[in-house]
Short mmCIF file of C-alpha atoms and ligand atoms in Angstrom, two decimals:
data_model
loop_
_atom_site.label_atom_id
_atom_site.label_comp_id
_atom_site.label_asym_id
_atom_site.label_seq_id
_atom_site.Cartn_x
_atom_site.Cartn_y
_atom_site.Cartn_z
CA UNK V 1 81.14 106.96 89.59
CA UNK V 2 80.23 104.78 87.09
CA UNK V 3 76.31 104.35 86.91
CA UNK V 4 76.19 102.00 83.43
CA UNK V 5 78.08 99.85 81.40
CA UNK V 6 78.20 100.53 77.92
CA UNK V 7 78.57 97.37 75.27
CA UNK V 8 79.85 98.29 71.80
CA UNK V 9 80.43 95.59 69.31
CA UNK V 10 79.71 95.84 65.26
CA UNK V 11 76.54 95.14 65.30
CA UNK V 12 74.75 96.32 68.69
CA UNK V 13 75.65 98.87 71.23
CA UNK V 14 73.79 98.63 74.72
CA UNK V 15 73.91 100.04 78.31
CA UNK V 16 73.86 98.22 81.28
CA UNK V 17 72.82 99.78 84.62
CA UNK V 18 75.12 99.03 87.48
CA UNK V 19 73.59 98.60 90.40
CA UNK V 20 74.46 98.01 94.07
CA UNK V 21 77.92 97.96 92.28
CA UNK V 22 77.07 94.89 89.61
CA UNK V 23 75.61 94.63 86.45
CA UNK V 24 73.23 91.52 85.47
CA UNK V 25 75.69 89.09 83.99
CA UNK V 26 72.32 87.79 82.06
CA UNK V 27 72.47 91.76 80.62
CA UNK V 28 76.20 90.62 78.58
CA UNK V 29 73.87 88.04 76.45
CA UNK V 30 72.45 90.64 74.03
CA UNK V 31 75.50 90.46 72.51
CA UNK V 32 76.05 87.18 70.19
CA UNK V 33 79.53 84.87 69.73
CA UNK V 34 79.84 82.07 68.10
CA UNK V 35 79.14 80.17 71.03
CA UNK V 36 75.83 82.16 71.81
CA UNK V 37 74.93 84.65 73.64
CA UNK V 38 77.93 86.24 75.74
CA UNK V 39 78.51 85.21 79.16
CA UNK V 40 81.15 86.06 81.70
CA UNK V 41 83.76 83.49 82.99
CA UNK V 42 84.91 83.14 86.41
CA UNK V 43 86.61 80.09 88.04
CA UNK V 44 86.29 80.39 91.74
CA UNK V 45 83.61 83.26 91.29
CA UNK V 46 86.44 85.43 92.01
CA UNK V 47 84.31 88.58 90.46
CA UNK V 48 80.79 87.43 90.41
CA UNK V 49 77.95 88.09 93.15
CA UNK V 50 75.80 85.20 93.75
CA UNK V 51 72.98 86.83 95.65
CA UNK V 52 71.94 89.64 97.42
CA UNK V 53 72.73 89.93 101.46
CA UNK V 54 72.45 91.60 104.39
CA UNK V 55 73.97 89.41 106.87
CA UNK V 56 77.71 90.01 106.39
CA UNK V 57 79.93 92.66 104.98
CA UNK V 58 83.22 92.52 104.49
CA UNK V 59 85.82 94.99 103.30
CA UNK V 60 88.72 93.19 102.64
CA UNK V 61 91.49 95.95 101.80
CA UNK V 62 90.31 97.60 105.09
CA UNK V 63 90.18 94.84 107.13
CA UNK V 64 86.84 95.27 108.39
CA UNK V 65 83.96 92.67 108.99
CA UNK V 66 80.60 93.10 110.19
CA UNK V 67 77.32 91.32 110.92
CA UNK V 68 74.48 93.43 109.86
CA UNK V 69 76.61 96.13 110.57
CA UNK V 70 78.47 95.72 114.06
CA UNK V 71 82.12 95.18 113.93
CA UNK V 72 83.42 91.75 114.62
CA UNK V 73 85.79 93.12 117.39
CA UNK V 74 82.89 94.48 119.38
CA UNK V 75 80.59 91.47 118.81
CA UNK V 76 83.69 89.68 120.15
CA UNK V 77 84.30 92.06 122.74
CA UNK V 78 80.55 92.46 124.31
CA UNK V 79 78.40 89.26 122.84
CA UNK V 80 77.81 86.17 123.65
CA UNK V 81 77.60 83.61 120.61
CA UNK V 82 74.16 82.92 121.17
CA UNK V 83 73.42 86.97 120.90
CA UNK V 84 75.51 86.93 117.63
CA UNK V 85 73.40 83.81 116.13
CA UNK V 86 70.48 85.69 116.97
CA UNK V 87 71.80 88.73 115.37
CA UNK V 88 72.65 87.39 112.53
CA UNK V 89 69.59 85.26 111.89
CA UNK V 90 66.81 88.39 113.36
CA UNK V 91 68.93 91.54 111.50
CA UNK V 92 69.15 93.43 115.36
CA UNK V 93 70.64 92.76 118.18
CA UNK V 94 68.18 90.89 120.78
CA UNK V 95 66.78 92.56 123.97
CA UNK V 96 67.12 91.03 127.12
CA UNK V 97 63.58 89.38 126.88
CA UNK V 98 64.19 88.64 123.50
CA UNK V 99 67.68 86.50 123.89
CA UNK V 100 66.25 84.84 126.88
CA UNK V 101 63.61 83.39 124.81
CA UNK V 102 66.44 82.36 121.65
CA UNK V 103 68.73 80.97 124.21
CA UNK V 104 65.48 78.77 125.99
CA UNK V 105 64.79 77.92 122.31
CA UNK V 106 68.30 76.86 121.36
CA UNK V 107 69.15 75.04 124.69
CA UNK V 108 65.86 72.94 124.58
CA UNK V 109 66.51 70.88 121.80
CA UNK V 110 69.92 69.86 122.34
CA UNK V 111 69.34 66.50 123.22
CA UNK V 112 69.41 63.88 119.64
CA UNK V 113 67.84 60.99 119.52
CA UNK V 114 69.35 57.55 120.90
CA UNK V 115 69.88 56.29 117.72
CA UNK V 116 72.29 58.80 116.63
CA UNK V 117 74.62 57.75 118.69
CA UNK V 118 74.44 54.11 117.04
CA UNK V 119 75.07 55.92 113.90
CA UNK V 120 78.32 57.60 114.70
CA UNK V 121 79.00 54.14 116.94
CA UNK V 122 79.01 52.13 113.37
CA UNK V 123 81.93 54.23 112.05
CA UNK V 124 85.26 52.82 112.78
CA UNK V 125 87.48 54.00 116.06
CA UNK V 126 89.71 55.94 114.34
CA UNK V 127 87.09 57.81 111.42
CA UNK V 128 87.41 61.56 110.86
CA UNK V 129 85.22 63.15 113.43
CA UNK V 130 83.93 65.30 110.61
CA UNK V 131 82.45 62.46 108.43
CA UNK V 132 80.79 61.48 111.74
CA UNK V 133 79.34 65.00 111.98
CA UNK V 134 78.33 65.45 108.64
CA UNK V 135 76.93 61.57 109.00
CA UNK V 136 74.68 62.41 111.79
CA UNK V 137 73.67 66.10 110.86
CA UNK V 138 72.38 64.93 107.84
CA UNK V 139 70.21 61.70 109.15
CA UNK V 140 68.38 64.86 111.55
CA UNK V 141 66.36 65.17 108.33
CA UNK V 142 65.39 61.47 109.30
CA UNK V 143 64.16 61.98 112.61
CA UNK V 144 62.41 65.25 111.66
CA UNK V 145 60.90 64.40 108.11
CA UNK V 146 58.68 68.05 108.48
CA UNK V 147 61.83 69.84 108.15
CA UNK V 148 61.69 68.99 104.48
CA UNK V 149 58.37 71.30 104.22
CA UNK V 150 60.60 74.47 103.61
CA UNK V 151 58.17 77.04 102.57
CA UNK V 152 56.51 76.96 106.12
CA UNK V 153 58.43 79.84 108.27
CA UNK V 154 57.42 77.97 111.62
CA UNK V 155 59.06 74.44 110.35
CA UNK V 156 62.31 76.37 109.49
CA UNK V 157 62.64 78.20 112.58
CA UNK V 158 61.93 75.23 114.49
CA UNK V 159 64.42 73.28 112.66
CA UNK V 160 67.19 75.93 112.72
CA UNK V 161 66.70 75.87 116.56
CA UNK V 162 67.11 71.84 116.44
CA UNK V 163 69.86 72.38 114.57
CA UNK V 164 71.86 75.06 116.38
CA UNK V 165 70.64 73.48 119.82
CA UNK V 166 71.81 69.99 118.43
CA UNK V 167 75.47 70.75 116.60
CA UNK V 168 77.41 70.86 119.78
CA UNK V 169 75.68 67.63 121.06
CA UNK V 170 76.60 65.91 117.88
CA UNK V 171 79.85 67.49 117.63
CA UNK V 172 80.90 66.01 121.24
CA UNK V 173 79.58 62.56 120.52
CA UNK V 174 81.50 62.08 117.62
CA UNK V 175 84.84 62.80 119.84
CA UNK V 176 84.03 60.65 122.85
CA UNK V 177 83.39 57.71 120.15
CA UNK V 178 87.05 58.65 119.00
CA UNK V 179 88.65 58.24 122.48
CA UNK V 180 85.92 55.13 123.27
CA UNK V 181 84.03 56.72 125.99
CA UNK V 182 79.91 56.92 126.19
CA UNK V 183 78.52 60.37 125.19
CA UNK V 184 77.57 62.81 127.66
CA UNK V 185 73.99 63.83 127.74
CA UNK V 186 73.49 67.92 127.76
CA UNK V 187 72.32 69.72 130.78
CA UNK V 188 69.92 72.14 131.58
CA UNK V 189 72.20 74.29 134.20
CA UNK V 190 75.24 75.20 131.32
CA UNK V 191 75.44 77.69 129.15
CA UNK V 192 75.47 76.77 125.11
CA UNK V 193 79.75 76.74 125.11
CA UNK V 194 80.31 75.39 128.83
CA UNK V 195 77.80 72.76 128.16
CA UNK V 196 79.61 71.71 124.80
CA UNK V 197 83.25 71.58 126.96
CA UNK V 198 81.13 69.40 129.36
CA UNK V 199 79.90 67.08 127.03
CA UNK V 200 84.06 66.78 125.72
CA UNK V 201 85.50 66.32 128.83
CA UNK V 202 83.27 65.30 131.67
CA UNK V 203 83.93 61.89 133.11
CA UNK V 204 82.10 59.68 134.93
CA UNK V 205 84.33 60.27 137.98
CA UNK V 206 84.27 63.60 138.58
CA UNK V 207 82.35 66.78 138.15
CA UNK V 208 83.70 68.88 135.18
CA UNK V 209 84.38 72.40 135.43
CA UNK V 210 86.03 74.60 132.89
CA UNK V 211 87.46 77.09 134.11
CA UNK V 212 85.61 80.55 132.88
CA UNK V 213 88.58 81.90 131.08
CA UNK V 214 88.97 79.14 129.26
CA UNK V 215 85.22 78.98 128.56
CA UNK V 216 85.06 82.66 127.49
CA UNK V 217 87.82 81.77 124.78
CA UNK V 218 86.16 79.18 122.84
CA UNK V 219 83.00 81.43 122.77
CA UNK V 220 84.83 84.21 121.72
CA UNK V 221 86.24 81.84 118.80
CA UNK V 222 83.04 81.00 118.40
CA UNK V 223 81.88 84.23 118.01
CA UNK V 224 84.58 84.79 115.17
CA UNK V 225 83.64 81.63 113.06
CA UNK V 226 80.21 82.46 112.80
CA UNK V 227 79.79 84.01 109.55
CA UNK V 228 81.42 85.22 107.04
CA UNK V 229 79.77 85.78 103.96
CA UNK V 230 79.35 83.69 100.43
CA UNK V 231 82.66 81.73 101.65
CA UNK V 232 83.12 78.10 100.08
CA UNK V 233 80.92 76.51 102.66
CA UNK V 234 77.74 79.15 102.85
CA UNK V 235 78.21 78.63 99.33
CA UNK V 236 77.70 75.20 99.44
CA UNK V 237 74.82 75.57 101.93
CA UNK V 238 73.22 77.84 99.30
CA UNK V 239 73.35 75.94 96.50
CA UNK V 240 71.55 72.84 98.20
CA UNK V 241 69.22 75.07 99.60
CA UNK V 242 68.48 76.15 96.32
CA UNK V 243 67.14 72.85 94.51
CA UNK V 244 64.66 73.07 97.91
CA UNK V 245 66.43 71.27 100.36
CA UNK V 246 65.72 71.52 104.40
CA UNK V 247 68.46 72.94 106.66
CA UNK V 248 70.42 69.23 107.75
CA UNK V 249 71.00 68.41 104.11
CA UNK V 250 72.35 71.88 103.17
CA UNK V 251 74.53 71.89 106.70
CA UNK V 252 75.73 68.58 105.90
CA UNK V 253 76.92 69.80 102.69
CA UNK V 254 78.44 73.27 104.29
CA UNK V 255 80.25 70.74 106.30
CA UNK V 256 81.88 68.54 103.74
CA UNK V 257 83.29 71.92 101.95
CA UNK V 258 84.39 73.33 105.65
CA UNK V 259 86.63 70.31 105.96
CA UNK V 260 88.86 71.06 102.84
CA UNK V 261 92.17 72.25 103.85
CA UNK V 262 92.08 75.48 102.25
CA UNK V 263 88.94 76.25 104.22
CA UNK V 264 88.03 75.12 107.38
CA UNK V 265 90.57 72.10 107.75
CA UNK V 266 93.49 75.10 107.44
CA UNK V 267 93.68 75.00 111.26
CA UNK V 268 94.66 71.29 111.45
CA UNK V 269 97.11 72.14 108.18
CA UNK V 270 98.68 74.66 110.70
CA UNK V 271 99.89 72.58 113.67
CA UNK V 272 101.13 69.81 110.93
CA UNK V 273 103.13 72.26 109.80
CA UNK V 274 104.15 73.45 112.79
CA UNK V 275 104.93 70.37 113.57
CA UNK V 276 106.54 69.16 110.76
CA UNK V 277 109.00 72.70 111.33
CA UNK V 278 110.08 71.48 114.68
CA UNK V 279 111.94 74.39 115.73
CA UNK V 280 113.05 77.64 115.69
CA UNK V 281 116.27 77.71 113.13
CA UNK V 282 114.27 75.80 110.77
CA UNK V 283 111.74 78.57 110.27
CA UNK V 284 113.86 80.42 107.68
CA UNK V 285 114.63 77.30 105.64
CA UNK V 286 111.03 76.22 105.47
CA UNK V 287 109.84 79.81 104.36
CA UNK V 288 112.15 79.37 101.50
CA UNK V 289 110.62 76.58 100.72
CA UNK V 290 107.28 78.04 100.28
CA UNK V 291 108.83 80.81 98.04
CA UNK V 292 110.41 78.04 95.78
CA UNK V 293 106.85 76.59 95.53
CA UNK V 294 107.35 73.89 98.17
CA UNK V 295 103.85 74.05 99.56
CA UNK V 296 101.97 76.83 101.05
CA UNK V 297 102.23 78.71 104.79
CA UNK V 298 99.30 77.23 106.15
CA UNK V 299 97.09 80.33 107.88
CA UNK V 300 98.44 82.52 105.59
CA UNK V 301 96.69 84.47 102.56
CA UNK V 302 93.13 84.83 102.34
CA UNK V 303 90.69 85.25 98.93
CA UNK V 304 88.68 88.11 100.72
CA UNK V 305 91.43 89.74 102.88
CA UNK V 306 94.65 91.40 101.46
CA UNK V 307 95.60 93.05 104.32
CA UNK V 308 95.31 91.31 108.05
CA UNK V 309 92.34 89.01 109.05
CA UNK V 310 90.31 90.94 111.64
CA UNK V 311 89.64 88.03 113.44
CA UNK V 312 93.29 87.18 113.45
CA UNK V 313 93.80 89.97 115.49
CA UNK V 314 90.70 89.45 118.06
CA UNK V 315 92.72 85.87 118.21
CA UNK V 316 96.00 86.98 118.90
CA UNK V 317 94.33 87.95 122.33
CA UNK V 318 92.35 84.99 123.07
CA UNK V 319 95.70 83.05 122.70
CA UNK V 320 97.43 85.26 125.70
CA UNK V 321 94.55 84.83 127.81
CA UNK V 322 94.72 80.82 127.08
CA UNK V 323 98.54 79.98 127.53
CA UNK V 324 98.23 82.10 130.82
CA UNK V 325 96.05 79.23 132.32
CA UNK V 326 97.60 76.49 130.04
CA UNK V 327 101.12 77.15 129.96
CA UNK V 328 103.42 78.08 127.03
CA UNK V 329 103.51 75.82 123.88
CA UNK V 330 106.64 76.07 121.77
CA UNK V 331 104.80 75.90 119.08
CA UNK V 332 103.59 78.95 119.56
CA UNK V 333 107.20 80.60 119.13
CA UNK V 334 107.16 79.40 115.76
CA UNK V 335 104.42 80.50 114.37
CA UNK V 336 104.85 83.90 116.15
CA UNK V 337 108.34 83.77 114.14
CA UNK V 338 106.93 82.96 110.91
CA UNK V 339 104.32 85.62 110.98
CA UNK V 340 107.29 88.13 111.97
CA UNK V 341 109.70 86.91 108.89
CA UNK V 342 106.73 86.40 106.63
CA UNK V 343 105.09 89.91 107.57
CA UNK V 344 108.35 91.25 106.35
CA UNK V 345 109.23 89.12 103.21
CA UNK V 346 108.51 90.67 99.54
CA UNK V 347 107.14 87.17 98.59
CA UNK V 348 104.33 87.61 100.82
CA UNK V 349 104.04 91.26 100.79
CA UNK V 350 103.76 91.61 97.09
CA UNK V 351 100.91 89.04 97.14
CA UNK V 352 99.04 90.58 100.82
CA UNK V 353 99.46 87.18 102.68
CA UNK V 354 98.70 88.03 105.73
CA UNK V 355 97.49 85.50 109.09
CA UNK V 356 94.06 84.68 108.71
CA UNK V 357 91.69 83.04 111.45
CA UNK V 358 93.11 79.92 111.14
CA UNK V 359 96.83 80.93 111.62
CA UNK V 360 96.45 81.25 115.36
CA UNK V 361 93.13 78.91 116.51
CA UNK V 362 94.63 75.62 116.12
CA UNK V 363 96.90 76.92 118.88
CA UNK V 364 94.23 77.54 121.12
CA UNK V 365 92.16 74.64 120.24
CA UNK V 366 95.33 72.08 121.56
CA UNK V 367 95.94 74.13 124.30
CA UNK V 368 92.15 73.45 125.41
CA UNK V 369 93.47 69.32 124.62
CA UNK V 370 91.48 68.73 121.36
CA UNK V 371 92.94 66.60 119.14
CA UNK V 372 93.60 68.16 115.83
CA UNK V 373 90.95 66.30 114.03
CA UNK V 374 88.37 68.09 116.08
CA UNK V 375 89.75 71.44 114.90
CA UNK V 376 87.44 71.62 111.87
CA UNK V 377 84.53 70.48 114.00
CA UNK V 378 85.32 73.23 116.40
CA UNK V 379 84.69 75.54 113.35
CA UNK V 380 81.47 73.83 112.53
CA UNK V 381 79.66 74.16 115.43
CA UNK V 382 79.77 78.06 115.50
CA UNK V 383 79.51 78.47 111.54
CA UNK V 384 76.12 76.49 111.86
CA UNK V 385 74.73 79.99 112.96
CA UNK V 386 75.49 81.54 109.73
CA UNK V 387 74.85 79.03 107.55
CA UNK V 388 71.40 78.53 108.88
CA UNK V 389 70.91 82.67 108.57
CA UNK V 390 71.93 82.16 104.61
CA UNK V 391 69.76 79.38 103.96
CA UNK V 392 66.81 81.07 105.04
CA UNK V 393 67.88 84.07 102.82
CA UNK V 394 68.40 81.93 100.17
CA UNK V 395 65.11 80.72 100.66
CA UNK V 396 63.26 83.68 101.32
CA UNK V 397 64.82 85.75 98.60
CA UNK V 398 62.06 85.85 95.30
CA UNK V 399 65.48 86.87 93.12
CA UNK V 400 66.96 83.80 93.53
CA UNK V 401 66.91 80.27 91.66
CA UNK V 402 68.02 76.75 91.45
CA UNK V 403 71.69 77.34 91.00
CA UNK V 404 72.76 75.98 88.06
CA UNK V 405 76.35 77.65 87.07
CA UNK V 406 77.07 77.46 83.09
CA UNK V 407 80.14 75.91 81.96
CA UNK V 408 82.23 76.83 78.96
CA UNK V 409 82.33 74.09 77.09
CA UNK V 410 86.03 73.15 75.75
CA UNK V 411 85.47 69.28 74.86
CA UNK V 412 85.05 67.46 71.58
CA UNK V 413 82.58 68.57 68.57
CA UNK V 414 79.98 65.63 67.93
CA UNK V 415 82.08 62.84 66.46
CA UNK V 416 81.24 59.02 65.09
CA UNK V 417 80.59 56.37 67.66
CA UNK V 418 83.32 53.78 67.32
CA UNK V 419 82.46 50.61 68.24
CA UNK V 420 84.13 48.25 70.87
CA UNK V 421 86.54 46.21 68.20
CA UNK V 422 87.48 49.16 66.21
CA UNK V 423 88.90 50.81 69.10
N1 ACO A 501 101.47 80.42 101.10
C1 ACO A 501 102.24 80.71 100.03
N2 ACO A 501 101.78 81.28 98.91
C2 ACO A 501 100.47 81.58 98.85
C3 ACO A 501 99.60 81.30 99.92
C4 ACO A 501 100.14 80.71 101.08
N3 ACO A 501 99.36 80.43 102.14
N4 ACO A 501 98.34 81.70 99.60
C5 ACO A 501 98.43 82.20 98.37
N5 ACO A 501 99.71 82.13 97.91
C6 ACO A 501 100.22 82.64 96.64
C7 ACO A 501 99.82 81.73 95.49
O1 ACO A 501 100.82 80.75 95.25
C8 ACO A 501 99.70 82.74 94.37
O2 ACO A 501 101.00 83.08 93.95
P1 ACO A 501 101.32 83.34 92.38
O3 ACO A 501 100.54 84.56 92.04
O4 ACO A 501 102.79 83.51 92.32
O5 ACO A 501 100.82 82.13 91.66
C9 ACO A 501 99.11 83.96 95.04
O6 ACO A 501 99.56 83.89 96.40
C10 ACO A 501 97.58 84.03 94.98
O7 ACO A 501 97.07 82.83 95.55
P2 ACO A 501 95.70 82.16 95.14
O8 ACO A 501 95.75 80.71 95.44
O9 ACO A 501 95.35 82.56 93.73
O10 ACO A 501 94.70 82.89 96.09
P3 ACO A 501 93.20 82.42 96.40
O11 ACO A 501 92.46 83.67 96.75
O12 ACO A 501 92.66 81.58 95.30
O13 ACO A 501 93.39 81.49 97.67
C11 ACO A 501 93.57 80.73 99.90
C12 ACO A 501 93.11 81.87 98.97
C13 ACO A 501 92.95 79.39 99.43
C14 ACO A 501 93.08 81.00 101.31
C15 ACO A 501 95.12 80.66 99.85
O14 ACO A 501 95.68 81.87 100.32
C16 ACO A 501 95.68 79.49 100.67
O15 ACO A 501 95.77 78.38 100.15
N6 ACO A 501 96.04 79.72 101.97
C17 ACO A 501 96.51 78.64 102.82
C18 ACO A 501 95.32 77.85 103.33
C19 ACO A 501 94.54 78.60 104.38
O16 ACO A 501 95.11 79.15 105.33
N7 ACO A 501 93.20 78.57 104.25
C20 ACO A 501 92.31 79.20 105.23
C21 ACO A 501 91.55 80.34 104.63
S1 ACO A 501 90.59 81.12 105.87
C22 ACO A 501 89.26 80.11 106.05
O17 ACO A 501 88.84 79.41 105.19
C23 ACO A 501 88.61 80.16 107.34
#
C-alpha cells in the first residue's frame, strides 16, 4: 500500500504523505502553473474528502453502511429511532437509563410556539409543505435567539433537542394547513413516531390509533433516513455551520438541498413515474426510453452505492409488512417489474444502477395516505438526527474552516469598460 505521493515536475520533486487514505489537496500547491499554485478539480466532490468523521461509514461496492460502526440492518432490526439519534449524536449506543433521559429530553420540547403556526398559516393552501418546513425551522432561531451562541456545548445540546423534539411537530402542521384542518398539539403519552402519525391524522372526532405495525414501519424508515454521511444535504448543513451559524439555519438549509429531486425529492419523482407508466406492458417501452436518454429511472443509481442500497433491502421488507395491513397497490407491480428488467439490462448493469432508498419508500409512504408532497418531509424529519450530529462535528472539529471551495476560473481576461452608447 501506498504510504506517499510522489510529485515530479521540472523544477521540484516532493512527497506527499497519504493519510487515512488522502493526501492534503493544499500539499499539490508546491508545485506552480500558470494559474498558481496547483490545485485539484472536482465538480460534485466526486474524489475529495471534506472533513474528517466518525459518524457514518459507508462502503459502497460492498453495500455496507454503518453508524459508528453498527450495521444499518441491525439498527433497523433492534433500535428504535430515538436510540439511533442518540447513537449517532453520543458515538455508543445508550443504556437504558441513558435513552430514558434522551427520549424525556427530545419529547419535552416538542411543542412550537403559537406563532409558528401563523407562519406556515400565511403561505398559500396549496404551497409545498417543504417551503413551509424549511419556513418555520428556520424562524426557531427567532424564538430561541441563544441558539446563535454556538461555542457554548449546553446551548447546542439544548437546541439540538428543540430541534429534534420540534421537526415532527412542524412537519405535521405544515400538512394539516395543506388539507385546511387546525394542527394537533403533541402529547405526552406517544412515543416520538406514533405521536408524529397522531399529529397527521387525528381528528377532532375520534381518537386516533395507528395501528403498531404500521407505526413500527415508519420508524424503521426512519431509522434508515437518518444519516448517511457528507450527502448533498449534510453537506449543505456543514457548510452553513461553517461561517458559525446555529443549528435551525444550517437545518433549514439541509432542507432546501433534501428537496431536490435527485436527493431527497427522488421518492415523490418515483410514484410520478409510476404513475405516469400506468401499467404493466408499458414498463418495457418506458425503460427504453431511459436508455435512449428519455429521462432517468427514478430510485435508481446512487453516487455512493454501485451495487444495491442496503437500505433498499431493509425496505423491501417494511413494504410486505405494510400492504399486508393496507392492501395491494398496483403500483407496486410495476416497480417490482422494473427493478426485475432493469436488474437484468446491460444499460444499467454496466453503469451499477441499482434501487436505492427511495425506489421503494414512496410506496410505503402512500400506502400510510400521505400525499406525495409530504414524501420529502417524511425524509426530513428523521435526517434531522444526522444533520444535527454533523453540525456539531463540524463545529467541534479544530481542522476545519469556513468553507470556501476555489473555483477555476474560465471567464474573460481584464478587458476595457465600454460605455452604455458604444454598446
Ligand atoms: N436512470 C438512468 N440512467 C442513470 C441513472 C438513472 N436513475 N442514474 C445514473 N444514470 C446514468 C447516467 O446517465 C450516466 O450515464 P452515462 O455515463 O452514459 O452518461 C451514468 O449513469 C452515471 O450517472 P451520474 O449522473 O454521473 O451519476 P451521479 O453519481 O452523479 O448521480 C444520482 C447519482 C444523482 C443519484 C443519479 O443516479 C440519479 O439521478 N438517480 C435518479 C434520482 C434518484 O433516485 N436520486 C436519489 C438518490 S438517493 C438519495 O438521495 C436519498
Amino acid at each position: 500500500m501506498a504510504d506517499s505521493l510522489q510529485i515530479s515536475t521540472g523544477e521540484v520533486t516532493a512527497e506527499l504523505p497519504i493519510t487515512e487514505g488522502a493526501v492534503r489537496a493544499t500539499g499539490l500547491a508546491v508545485v506552480e502553473t500558470d494559474r498558481g499554485p496547483l490545485a485539484s478539480y472536482d465538480p460534485g466532490f466526486v474524489n475529495t474528502a471534506a472533513c474528517r468523521s466518525s459518524i457514518t461509514y459507508i462502503d459502497g461496492d460492498a453495500g455496507i453502511l454503518e453508524h459508528r460502526g453498527y450495521p444499518i440492518e441491525e439498527l433497523a432490526e433492534k433500535s428504535s429511532f430515538l436510540e439511533v439519534a442518540y447513537l449517532l449524536s453520543n458515538g455508543e449506543l445508550p443504556t437504558a437509563t441513558q435513552l430514558a433521559d434522551w427520549e424525556y429530553q427530545v419529547n419535552r420540547h416538542r411543542l412550537v410556539h403559537e406563532n409558528v403556526y401563523d407562519i406556515i398559516k400565511s403561505f398559500r393552501y396549496d404551497a409545498h409543505p417543504m417551503a413551509k418546513l424549511m419556513a418555520s425551522v428556520v424562524s426557531q432561531m427567532t424564538f430561541y435567539p441563544s441558539s446563535r451562541r454556538i461555542a457554548e456545548p449546553e446551548l447546542r445540546e439544548l437546541n439540538a433537542f428543540r430541534l429534534l423534539g420540534k421537526m415532527p411537530t412542524l412537519a405535521a402542521a405544515t400538512f394539516r394547513h395543506s388539507i385546511g384542518r387546525h394542527p394537533v398539539y403533541p402529547s405526552d403519552e406517544l412515543g416520538y413516531v406514533e405521536n408524529f402519525l397522531a399529529m397527521l391524522f387525528q381528528s377532532q372526532q375520534r381518537v386516533w390509533r395507528s395501528d403498531p405495525r404500521l407505526t413500527r414501519a415508519l420508524e424503521v424508515l426512519f431509522i434508515l433516513h437518518a444519516d448517511h454521511e457528507q450527502n448533498c444535504s449534510t453537506t449543505a448543513v456543514r457548510t452553513v455551520a461553517s461561517s458559525g451559524n446555529d443549528v435551525y439555519t444550517a437545518a433549514a438549509a439541509g432542507i432546501g438541498a433534501l428537496f431536490g429531486p435527485l436527493h431527497g425529492g427522488a421518492n415523490e419523482a418515483v410514484l410520478k413515474m409510476l404513475r405516469e407508466i400506468g401499467s404493466l406492458d408499458r414498463v418495457p417501452e418506458f425503460i427504453q426510453g431511459v436508455k435512449n436518454g428519455r429521462g432517468r429511472l427514478m430510485g435508481f443509481g446512487h453516487r455512493v452505492y454501485k451495487n444495491y442500497d442496503p437500505r433498499a433491502k431493509v425496505i423491501k421488507q417494511a413494504v410486505d409488512d405494510v400492504f399486508e395491513v393496507r392492501g395491494m397497490n398496483p403500483l407496486l407491480d410495476i416497480a417490482v417489474e422494473l427493478e426485475k428488467i432493469a436488474l437484468n439490462d446491460d444499460y444499467f448493469v454496466s453503469r451499477k444502477l441499482y434501487p436505492n432508498v427511495d425506489f421503494y419508500s414512496g410506496l410505503i409512504y402512500e400506502a400510510l395516505n400521505f400525499p406525495s408532497e409530504m414524501f420529502t418531509v417524511l425524509f426530513a424529519v428523521p435526517r434531522t438526527a444526522g444533520w444535527i450530529a454533523h453540525w456539531t462535528e463540524q463545529l467541534t472539529d479544530p481542522d476545519q474552516r469556513i468553507i470556501r471551495p476555489k473555483q477555476l476560473y474560465t471567464g474573460y481576461e481584464r478587458r476595457t469598460y465600454v460605455p452604455m452608447e458604444d454598446r
